[in-house]
Short mmCIF file of N, CA and C in Angstrom, two decimals:
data_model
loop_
_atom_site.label_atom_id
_atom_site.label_comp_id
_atom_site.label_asym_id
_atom_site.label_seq_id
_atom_site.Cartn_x
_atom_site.Cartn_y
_atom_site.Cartn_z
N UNK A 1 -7.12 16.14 -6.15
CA UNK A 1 -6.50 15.42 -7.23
C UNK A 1 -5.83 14.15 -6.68
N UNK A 2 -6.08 12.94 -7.18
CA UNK A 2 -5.58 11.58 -6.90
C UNK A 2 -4.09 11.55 -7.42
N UNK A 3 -3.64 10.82 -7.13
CA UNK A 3 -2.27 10.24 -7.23
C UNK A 3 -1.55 8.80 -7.14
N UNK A 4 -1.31 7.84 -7.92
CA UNK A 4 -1.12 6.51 -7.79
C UNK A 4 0.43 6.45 -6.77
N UNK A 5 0.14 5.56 -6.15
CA UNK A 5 1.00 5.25 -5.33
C UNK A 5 1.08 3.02 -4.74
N UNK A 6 2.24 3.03 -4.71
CA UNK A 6 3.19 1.83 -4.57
C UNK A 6 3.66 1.31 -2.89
N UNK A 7 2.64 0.56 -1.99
CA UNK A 7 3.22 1.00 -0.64
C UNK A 7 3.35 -0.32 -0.15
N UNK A 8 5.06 -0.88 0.21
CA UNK A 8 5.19 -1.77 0.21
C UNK A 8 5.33 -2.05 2.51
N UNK A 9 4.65 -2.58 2.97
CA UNK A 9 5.50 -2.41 4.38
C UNK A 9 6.12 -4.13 4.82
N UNK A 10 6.56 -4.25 6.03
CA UNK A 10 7.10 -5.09 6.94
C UNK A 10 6.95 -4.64 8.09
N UNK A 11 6.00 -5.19 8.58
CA UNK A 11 5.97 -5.45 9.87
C UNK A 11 6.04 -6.47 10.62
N UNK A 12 6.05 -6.15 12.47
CA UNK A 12 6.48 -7.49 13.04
C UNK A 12 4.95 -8.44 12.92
N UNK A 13 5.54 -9.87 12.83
CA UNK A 13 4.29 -10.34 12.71
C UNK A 13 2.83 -10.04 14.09
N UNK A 14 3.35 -9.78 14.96
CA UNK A 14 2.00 -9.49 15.81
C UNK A 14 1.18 -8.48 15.17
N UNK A 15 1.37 -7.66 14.21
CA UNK A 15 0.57 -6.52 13.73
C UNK A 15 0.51 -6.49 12.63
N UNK A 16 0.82 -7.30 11.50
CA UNK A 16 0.73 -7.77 10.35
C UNK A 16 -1.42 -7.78 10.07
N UNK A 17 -1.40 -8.34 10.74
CA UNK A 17 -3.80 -8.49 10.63
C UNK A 17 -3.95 -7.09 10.42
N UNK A 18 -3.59 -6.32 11.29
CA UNK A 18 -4.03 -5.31 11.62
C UNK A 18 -3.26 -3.99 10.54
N UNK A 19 -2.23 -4.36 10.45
CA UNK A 19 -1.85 -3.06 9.15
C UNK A 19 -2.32 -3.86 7.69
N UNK A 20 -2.60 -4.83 7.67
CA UNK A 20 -3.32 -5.40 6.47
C UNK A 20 -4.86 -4.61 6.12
N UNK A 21 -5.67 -4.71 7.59
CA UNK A 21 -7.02 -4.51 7.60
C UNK A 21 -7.19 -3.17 7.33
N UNK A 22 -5.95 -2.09 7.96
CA UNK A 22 -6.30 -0.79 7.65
C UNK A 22 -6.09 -0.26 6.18
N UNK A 23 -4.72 -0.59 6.02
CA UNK A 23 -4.58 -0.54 3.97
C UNK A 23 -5.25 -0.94 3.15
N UNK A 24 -6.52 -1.97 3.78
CA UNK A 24 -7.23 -2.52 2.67
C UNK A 24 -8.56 -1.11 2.68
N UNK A 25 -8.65 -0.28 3.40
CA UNK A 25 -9.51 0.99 3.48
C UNK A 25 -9.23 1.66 2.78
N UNK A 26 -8.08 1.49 2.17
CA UNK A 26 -7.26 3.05 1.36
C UNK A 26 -7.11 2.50 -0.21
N UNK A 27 -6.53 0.88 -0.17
CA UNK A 27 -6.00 0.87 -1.24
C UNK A 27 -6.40 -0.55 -1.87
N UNK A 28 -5.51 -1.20 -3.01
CA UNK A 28 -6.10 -2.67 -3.40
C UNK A 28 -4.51 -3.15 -3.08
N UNK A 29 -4.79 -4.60 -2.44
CA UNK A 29 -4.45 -5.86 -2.06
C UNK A 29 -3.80 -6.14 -3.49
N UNK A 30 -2.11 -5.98 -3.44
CA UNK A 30 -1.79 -6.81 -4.97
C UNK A 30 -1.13 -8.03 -4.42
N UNK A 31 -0.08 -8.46 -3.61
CA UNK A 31 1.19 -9.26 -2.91
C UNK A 31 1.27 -9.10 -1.32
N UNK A 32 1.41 -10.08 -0.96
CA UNK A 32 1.96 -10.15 0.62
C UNK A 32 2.42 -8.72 0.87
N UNK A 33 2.19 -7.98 1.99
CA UNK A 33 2.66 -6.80 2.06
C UNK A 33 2.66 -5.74 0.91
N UNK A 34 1.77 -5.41 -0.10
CA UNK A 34 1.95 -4.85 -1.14
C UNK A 34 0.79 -4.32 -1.55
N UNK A 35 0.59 -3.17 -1.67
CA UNK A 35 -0.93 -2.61 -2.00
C UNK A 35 -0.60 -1.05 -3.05
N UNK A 36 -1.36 -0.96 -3.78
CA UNK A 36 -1.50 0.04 -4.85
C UNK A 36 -2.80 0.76 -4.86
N UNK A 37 -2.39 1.75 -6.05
CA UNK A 37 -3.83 2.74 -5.90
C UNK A 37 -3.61 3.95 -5.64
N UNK A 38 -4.53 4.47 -6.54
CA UNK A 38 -4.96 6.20 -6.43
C UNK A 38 -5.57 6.74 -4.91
N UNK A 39 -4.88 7.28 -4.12
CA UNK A 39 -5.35 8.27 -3.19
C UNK A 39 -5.15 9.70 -3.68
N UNK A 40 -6.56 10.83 -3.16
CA UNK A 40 -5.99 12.21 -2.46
C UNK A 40 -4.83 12.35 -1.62
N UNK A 41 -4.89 13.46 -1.47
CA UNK A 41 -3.60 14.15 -0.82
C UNK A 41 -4.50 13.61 0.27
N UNK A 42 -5.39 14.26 1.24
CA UNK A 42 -5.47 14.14 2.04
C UNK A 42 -5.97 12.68 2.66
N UNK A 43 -6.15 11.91 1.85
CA UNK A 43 -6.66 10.08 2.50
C UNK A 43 -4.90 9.48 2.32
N UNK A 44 -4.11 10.44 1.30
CA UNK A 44 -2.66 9.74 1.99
C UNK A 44 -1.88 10.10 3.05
N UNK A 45 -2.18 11.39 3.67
CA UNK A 45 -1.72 12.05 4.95
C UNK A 45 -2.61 11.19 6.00
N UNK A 46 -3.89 10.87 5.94
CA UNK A 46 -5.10 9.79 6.48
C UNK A 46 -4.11 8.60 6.89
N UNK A 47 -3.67 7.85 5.96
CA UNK A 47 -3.40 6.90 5.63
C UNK A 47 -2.30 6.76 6.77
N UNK A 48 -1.23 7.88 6.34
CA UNK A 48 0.30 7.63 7.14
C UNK A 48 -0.32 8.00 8.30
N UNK A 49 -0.78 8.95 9.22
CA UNK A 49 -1.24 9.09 10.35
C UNK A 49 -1.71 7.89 11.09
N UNK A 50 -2.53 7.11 10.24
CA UNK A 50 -3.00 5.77 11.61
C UNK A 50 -2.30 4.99 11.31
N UNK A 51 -1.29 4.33 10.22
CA UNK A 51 -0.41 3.25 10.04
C UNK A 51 0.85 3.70 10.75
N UNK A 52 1.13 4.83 10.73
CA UNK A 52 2.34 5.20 12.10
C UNK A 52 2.15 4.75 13.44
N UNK A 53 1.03 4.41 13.89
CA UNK A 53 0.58 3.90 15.27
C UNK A 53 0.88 2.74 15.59
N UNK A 54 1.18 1.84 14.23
CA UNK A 54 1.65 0.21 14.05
C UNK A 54 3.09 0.07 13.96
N UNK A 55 3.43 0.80 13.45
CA UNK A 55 4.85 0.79 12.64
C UNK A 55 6.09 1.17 14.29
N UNK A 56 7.11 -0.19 14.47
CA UNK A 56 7.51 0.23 15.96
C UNK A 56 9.06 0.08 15.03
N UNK A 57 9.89 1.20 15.21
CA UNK A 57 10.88 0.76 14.62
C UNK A 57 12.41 0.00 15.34
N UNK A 58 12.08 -0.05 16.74
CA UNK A 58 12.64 -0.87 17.58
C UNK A 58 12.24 -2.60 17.12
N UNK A 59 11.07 -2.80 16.50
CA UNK A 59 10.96 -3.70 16.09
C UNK A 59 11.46 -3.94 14.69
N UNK A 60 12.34 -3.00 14.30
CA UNK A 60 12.68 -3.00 12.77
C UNK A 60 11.59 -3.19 11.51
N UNK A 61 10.43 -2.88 11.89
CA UNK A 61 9.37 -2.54 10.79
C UNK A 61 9.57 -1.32 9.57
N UNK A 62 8.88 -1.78 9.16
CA UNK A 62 9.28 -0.58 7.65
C UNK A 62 8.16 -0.44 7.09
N UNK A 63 7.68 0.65 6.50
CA UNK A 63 6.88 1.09 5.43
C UNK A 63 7.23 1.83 4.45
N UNK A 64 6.86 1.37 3.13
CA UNK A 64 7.52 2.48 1.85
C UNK A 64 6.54 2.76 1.10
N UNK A 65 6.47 3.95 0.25
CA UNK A 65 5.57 4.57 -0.35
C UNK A 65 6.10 4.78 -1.36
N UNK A 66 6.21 4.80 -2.40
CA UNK A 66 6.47 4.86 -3.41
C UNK A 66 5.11 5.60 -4.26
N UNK A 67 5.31 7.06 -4.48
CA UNK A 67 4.83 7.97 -5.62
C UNK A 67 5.21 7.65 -6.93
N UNK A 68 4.00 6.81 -7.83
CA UNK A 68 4.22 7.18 -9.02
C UNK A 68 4.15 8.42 -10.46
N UNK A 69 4.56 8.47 -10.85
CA UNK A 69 5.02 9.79 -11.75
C UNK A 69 3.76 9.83 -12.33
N UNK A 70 2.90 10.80 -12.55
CA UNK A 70 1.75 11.18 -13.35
C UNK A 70 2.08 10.77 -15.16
N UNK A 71 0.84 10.43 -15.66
CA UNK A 71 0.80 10.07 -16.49
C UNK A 71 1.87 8.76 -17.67
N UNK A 72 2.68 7.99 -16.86
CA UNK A 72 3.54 7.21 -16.79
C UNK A 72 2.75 5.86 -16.78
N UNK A 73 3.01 5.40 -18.17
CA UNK A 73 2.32 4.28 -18.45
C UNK A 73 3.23 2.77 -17.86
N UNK A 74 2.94 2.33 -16.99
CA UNK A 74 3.59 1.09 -16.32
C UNK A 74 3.43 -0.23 -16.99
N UNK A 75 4.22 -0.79 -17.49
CA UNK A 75 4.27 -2.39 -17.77
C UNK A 75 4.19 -3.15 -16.63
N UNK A 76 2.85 -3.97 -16.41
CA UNK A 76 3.12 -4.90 -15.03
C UNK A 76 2.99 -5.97 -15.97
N UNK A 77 3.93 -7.13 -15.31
CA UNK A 77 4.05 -8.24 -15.59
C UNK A 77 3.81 -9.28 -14.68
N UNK A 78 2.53 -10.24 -14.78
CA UNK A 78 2.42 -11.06 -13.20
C UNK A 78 2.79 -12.12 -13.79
N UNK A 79 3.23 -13.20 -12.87
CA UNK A 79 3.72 -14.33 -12.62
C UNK A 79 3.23 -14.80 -11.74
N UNK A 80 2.31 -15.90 -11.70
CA UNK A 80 1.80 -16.63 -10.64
C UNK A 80 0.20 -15.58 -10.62
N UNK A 81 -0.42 -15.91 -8.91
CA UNK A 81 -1.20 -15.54 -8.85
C UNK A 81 -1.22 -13.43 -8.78
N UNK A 82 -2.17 -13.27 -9.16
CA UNK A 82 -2.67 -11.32 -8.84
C UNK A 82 -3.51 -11.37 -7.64
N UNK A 83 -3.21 -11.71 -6.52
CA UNK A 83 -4.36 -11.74 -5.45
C UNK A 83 -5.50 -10.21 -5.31
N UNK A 84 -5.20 -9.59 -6.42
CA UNK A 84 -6.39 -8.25 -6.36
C UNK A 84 -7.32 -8.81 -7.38
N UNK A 85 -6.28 -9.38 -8.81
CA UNK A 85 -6.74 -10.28 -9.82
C UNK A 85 -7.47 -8.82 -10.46
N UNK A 86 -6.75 -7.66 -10.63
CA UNK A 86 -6.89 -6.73 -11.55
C UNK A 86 -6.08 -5.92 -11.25
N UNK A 87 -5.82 -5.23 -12.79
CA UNK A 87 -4.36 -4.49 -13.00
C UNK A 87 -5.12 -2.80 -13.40
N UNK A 88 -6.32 -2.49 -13.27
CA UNK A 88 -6.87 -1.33 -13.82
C UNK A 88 -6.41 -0.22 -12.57
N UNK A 89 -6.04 -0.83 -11.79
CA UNK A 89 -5.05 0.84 -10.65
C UNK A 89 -3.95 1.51 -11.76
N UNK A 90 -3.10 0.13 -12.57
CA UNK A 90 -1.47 0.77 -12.77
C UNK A 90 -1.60 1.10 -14.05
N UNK A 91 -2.86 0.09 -14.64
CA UNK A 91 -3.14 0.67 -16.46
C UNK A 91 -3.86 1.78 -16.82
N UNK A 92 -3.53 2.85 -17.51
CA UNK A 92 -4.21 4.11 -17.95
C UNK A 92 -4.58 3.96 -19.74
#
């Protein structure tokens, strides 16, 4: 069973390419650092397992995940550009 999820990170810029290139395997590209989308349980345990390999927190990097609530209809509102340039992840 899928599950929408909200995963915002910061990282140091030397590894910024590279946690970009792997999230774009899992999920869609909405904002600088910002990607959405339905995963399984297990491609989001996937997911945190190889992006932990990037994430140095001596370098003060961060990653957040944010679980959205099942069946919870979301108002997105864009401003400016949608660099995915579709909203069909958050609309049901």
């Amino acid at each position: 069973m899928s599950k929408r999820y909200l995963l915002v990170y910061d990282v140091n810029e030397k590894r910024v390419a590279k946690v970009h290139k792997l999230l774009l395997r899992f999920l869609v590209w909405k904002q600088n650092s910002t990607f959405e989308g339905y995963l399984p349980r297990g491609a989001l345990k996937e997911l945190i397992r190889r992006v932990s390999k990037y994430i140095r927190k001596e370098d003060n990097d961060g990653l957040v995940i944010y679980s959205l609530p099942k069946g919870t209809k979301l108002k997105v509102e864009i401003i400016g550009k949608d660099k995915a340039n579709t909203l069909t992840n958050f609309i049901e």
